[in-house]
Coordinates of C-alpha atoms in Angstrom, one line a residue:
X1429 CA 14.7 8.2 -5.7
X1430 CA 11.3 8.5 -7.7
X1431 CA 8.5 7.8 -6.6
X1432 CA 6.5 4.8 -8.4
X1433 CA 3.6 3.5 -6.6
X1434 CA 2.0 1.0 -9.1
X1435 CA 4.2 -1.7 -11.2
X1436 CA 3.0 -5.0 -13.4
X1437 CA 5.0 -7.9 -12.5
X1438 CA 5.2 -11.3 -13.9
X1439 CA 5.6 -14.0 -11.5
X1440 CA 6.8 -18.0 -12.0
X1441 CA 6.9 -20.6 -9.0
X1442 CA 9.8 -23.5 -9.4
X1443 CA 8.8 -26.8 -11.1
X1444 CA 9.3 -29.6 -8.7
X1445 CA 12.2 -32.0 -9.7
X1446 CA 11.6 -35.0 -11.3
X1447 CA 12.3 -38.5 -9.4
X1448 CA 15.1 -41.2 -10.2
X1449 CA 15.3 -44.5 -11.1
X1450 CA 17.8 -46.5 -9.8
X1451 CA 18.7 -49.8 -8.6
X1452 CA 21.8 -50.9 -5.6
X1453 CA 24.5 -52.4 -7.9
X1454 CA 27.3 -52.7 -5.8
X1455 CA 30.2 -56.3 -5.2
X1456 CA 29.2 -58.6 -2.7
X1457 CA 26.1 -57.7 -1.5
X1458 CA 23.6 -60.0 -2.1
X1459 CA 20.8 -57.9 -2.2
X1460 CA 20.1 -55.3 -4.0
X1461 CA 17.0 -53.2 -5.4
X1462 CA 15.5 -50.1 -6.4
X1463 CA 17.3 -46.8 -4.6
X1464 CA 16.0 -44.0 -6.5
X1465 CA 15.4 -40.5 -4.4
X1466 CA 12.4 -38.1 -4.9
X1467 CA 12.9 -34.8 -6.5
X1468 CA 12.8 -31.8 -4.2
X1469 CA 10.1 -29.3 -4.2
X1470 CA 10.1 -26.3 -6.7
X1471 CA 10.7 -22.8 -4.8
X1472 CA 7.1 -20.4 -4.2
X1473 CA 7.1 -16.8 -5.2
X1474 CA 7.1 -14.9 -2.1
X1475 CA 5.7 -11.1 -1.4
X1476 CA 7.2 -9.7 1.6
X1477 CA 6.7 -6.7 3.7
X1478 CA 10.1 -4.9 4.3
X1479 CA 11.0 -1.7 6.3
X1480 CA 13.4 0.8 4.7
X1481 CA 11.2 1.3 1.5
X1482 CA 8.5 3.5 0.4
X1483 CA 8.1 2.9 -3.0
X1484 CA 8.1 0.6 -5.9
X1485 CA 10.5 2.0 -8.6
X1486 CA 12.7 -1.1 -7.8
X1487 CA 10.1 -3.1 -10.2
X1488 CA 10.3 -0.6 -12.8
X1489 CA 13.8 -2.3 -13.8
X1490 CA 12.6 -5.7 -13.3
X1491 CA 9.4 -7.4 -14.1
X1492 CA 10.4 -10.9 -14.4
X1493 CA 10.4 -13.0 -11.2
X1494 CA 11.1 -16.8 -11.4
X1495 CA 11.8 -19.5 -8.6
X1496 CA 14.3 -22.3 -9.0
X1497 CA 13.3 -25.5 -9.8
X1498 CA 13.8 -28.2 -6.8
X1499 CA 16.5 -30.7 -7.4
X1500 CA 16.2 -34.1 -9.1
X1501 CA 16.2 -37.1 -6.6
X1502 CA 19.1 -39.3 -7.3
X1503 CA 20.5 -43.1 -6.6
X1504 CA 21.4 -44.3 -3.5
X1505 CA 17.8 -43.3 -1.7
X1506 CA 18.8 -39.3 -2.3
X1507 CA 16.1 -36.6 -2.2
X1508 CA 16.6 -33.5 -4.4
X1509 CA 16.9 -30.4 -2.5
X1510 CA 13.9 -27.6 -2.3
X1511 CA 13.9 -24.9 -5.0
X1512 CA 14.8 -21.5 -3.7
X1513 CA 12.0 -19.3 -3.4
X1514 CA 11.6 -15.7 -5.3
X1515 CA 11.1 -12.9 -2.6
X1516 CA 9.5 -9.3 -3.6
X1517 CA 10.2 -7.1 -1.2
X1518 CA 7.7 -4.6 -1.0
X1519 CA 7.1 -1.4 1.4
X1520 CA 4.4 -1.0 4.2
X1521 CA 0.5 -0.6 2.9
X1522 CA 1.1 -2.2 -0.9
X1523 CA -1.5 -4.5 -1.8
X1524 CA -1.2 -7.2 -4.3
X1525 CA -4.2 -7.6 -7.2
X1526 CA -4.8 -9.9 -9.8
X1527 CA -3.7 -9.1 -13.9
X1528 CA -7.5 -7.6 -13.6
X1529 CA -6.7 -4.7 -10.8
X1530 CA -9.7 -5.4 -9.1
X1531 CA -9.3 -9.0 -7.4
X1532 CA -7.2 -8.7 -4.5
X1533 CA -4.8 -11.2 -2.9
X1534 CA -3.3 -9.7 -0.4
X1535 CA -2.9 -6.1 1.6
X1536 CA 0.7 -6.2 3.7
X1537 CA 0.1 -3.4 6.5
X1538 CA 2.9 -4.7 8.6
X1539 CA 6.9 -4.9 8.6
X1540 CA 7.6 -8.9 8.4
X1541 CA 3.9 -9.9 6.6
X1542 CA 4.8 -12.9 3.9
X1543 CA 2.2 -14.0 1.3
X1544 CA 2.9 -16.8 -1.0
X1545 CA 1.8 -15.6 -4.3
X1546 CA 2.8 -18.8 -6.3
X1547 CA 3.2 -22.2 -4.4
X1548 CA 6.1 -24.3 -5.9
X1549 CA 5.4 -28.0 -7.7
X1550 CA 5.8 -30.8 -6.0
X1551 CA 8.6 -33.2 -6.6
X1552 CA 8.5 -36.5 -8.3
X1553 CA 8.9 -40.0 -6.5
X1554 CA 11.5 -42.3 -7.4
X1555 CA 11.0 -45.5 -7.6
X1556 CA 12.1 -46.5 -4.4
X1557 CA 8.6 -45.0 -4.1
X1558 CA 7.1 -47.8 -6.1
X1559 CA 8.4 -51.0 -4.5
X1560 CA 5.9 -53.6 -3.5
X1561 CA 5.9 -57.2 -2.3
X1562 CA 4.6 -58.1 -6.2
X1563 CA 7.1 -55.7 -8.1
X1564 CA 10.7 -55.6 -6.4
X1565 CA 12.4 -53.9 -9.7
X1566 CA 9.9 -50.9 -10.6
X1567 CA 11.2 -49.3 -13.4
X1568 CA 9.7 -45.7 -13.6
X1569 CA 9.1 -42.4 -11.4
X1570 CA 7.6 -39.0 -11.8
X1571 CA 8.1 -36.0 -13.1
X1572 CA 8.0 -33.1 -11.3
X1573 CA 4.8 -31.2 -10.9
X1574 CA 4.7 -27.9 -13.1
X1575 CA 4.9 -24.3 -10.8
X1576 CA 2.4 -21.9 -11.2
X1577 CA 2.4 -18.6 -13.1
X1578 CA 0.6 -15.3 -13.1
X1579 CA 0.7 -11.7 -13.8
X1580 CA -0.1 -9.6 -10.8
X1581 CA 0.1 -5.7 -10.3
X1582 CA 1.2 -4.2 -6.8
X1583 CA -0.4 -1.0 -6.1
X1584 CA 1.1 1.4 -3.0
X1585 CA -0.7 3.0 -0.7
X1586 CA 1.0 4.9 1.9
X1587 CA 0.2 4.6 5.2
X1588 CA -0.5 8.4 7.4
X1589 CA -2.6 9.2 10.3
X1590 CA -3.4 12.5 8.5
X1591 CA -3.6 13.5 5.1
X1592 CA -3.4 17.2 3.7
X1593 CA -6.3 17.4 0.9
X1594 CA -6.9 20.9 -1.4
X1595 CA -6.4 22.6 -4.6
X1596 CA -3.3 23.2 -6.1
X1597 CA -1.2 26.0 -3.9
X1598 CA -3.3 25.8 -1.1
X1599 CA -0.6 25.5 0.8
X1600 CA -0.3 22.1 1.4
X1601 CA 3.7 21.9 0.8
X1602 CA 4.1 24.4 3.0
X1603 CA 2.3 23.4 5.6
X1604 CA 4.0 19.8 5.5
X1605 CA 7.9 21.7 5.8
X1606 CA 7.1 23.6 8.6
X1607 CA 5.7 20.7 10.5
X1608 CA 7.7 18.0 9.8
X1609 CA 11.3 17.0 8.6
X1610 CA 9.7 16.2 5.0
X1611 CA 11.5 18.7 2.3
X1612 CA 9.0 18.7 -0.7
X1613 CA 8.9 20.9 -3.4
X1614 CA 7.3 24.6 -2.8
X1615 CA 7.0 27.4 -5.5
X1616 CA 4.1 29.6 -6.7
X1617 CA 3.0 27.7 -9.6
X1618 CA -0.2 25.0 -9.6
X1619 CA 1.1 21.6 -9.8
X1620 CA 4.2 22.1 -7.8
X1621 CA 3.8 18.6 -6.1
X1622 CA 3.9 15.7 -8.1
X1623 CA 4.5 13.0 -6.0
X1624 CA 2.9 12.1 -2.2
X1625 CA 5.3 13.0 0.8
X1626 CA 5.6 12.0 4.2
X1627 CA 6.4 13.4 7.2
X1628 CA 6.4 12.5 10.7
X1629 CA 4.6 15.5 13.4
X1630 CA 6.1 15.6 16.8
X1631 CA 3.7 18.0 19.1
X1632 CA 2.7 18.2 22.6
X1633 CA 4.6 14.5 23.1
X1634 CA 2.2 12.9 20.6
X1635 CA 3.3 12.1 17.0
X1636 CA 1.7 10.8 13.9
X1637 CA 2.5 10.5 10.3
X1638 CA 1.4 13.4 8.4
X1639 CA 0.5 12.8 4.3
X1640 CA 0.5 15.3 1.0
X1641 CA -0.8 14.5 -2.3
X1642 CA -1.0 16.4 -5.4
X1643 CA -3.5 18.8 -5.5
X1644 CA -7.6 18.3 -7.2
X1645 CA -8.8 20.6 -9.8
X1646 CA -12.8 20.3 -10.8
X1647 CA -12.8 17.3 -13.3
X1648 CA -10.2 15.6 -11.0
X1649 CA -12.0 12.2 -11.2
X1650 CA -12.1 12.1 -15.5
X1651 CA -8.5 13.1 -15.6
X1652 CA -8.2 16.6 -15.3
X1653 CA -4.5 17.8 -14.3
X1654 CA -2.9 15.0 -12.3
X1655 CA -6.2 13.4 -12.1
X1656 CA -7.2 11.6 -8.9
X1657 CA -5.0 8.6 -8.6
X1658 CA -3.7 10.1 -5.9
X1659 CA -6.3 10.0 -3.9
X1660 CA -5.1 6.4 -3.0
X1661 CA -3.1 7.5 -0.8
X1662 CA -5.2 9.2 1.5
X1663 CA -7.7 6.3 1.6
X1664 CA -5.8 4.9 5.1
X1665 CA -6.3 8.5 6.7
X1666 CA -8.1 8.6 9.9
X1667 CA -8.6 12.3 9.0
X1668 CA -8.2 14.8 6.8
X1669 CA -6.7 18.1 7.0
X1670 CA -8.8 20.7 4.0
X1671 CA -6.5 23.5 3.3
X1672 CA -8.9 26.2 1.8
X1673 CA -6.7 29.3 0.2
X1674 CA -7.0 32.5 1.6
X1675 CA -6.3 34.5 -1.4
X1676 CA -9.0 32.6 -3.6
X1677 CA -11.7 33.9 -5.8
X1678 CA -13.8 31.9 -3.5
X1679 CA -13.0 30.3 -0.7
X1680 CA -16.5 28.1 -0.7
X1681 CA -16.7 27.3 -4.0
X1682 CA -13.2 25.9 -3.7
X1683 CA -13.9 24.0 -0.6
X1684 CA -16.7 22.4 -2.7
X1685 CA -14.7 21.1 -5.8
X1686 CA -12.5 19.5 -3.8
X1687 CA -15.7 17.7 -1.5
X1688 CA -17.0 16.9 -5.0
X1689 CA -13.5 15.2 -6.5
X1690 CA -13.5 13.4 -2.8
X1691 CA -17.4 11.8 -3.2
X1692 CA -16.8 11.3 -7.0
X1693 CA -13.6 8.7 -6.3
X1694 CA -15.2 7.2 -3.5
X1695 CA -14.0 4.9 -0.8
X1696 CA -15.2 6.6 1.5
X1697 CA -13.4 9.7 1.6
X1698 CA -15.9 11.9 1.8
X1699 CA -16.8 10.7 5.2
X1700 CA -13.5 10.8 7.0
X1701 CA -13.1 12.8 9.4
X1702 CA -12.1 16.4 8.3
X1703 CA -10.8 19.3 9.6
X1704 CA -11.5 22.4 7.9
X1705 CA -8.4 25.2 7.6
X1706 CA -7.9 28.8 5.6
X1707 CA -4.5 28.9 4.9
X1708 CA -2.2 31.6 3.9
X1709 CA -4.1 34.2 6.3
X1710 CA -0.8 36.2 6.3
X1711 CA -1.2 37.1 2.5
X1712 CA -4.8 38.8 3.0
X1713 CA -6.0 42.1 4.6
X1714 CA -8.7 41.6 7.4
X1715 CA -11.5 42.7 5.2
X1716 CA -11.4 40.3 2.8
X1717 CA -10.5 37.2 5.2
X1718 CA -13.7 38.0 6.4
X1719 CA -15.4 37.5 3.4
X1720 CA -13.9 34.5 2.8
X1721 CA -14.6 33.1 6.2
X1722 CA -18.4 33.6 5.6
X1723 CA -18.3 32.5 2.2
X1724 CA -16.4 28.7 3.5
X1725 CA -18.4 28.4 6.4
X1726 CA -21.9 28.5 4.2
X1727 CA -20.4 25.7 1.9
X1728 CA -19.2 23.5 5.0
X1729 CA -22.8 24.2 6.4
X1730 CA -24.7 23.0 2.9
X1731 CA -21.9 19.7 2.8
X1732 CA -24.1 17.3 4.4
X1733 CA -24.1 15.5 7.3
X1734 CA -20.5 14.8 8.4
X1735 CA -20.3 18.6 8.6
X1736 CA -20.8 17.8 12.4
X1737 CA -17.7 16.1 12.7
X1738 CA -15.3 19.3 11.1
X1739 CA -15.4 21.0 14.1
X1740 CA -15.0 25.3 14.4
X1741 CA -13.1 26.4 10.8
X1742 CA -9.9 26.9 11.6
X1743 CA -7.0 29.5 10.0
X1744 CA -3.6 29.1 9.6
X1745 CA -0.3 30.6 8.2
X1746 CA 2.5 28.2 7.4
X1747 CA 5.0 30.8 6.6
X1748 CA 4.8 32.9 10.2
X1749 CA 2.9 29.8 12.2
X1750 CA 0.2 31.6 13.0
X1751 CA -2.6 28.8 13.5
X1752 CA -0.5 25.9 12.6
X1753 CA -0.3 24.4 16.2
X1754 CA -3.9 24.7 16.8
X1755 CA -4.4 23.0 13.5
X1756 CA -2.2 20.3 14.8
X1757 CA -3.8 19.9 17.9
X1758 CA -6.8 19.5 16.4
X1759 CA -5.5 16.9 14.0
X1760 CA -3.8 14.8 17.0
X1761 CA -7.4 14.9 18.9
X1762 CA -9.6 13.8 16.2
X1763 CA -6.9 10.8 15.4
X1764 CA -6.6 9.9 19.1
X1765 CA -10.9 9.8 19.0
X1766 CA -10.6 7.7 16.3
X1767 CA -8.3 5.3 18.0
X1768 CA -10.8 5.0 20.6
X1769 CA -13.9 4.4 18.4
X1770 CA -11.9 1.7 16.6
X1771 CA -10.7 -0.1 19.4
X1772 CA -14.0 0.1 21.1
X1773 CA -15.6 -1.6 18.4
X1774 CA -12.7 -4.1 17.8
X1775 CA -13.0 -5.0 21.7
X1776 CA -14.8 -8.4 22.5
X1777 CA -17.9 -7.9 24.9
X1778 CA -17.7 -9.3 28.0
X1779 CA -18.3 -12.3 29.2
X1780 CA -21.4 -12.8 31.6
X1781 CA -22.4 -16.2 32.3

């Protein structure tokens, strides 16, 4: 299945059905009089949040969503039936913008979240409606009110605990296949991943969702190489693991091209938590892993402020697993402290009378 994370779909809510006008006509009885039913209400378009998907490509084949129109009312005091509604099913973490892509309607976090997007028209009266003591025999009803219409663009953002972050062959694939179940693409050539993954870390009896994006080049944010639209997907992180490659040039000036792609997109990613990680230790000699050591802990030094919460610089080797369960350790701790910080602020303070 490929992986789409953004579509433009055109949405159309259900007219409301128009009312009747009728009157009882029927042998021997002696009274008769206006019996004409409403029209039912036009169907809404419907976002809902589904489990069992993790991606849009489904509204890459279809753009065009319409409701049905509610049913005409009809003689003999009948009300039209409700339109159907249109349901788009969409995976966890999308959220819903305006034609502009910056007004946002909704953001569906949660398996079973429904959002009406376009409320149906309400049906007309018949005129049964109409009857007063003055005018026993009214002769007209109303059309059904018109459904609404708008253009809106779903954009995917996948929800992780975690999210791997670094320059192309970093060793972010790698890491994310010999952690978790996840099979993404690996091979010695920038650009290998083109597409997110997912994949789920079982350790020590806790688990979390672990996430890998494409990897930043300097120029990222203007669109250099797969630009940073990306980046997206990281923005739910609670933290963020920075693979820094061993066999580099130079392991600090890499560090900081990727910190300068992070603060240049914004949202805040540049003061998530972060955990700091030289990878591919196995493909160096001693000497120069030294070296680069030094050279990455002087750049996470001169980062700023957050650099508190990185914690000791970790190394790691995804192909003999040297490392690789500290790092995870480390990753589980800092997402269990945020947890804690969240929920401590979410929690109501205590009633004293």
């Amino acid at each position: 299945m490929k992986f789409l994370d953004q579509a433009k779909v055109y949405v159309r809510s259900g007219d409301g059905g128009a009312g009747c006008v009728s009157f009882r006509r029927e042998k021997f009885i002696e009274f008769g009089g206006p019996d004409g039913g409403d029209g039912g209400r036009g169907g809404d378009v419907v976002a809902e949040c589904v489990d069992g998907l993790n991606t849009l490509i489904d509204y890459r084949y279809q753009q065009h969503f319409k409701a049905k129109t509610g049913v005409h009312g009809m003689g003999k005091n009948r009300a039209g039936g409700r339109g159907a509604d249109a349901v788009l099913k969409v995976p966890v973490g999308t959220q819903i913008f305006e034609e502009d892509e910056e007004t946002l309607i909704a953001d569906l976090t949660e398996v079973g979240q429904r959002v009406v997007i376009c409320r149906g028209g309400n049906g007309g009266f018949g005129n049964a409606h109409f009857t007063t003591s003055t005018n026993r025999a009214p002769r007209r009803a109303n059309p059904g009110q018109e459904g609404e219409e708008r253009t809106i663009v779903l954009r995917l953002k996948l929800i992780a605990d975690a999210g791997l972050v670094g320059l192309p062959n970093a060793g972010k694939s790698t890491f994310l296949a010999s952690v978790t179940a996840a099979k993404p693409k690996i091979a010695d050539y920038p650009f290998t991943t083109l597409h997110p993954g997912l994949g789920v870390v079982r350790r020590d009896g806790r688990e979390f969702v672990l996430a890998d994006i494409p990897g930043l080049i300097e120029g990222a944010h203007e669109g250099h190489g797969l630009g940073d639209r990306f980046l997206g997907h990281i923005e739910r992180c609670r933290v963020l693991l920075h693979l820094v490659d061993a066999t580099g040039e130079h392991a600090g000036k890499d560090y900081k091209t990727v910190r300068g792609e992070l603060a240049a997109y914004g949202a805040g990613l540049d003061e998530k938590l972060e955990i700091v990680a030289l990878s591919k230790i196995d493909a160096v000699d001693p000497d120069h892993l030294k070296k680069q050591r030094e050279r990455l802990k002087r750049a996470i030094a001169s980062a700023g402020p957050p650099a508190e919460s990185r914690g000791a610089l970790l190394t790691l080797s995804s192909a003999t697993g040297t490392g690789v369960t500290e790092a995870l350790r480390a990753v589980g701790a800092a997402i269990e402290t945020s947890k804690t910080e969240e929920s401590a602020v979410e929690a109501p303070a205590e009633w004293r009378p």
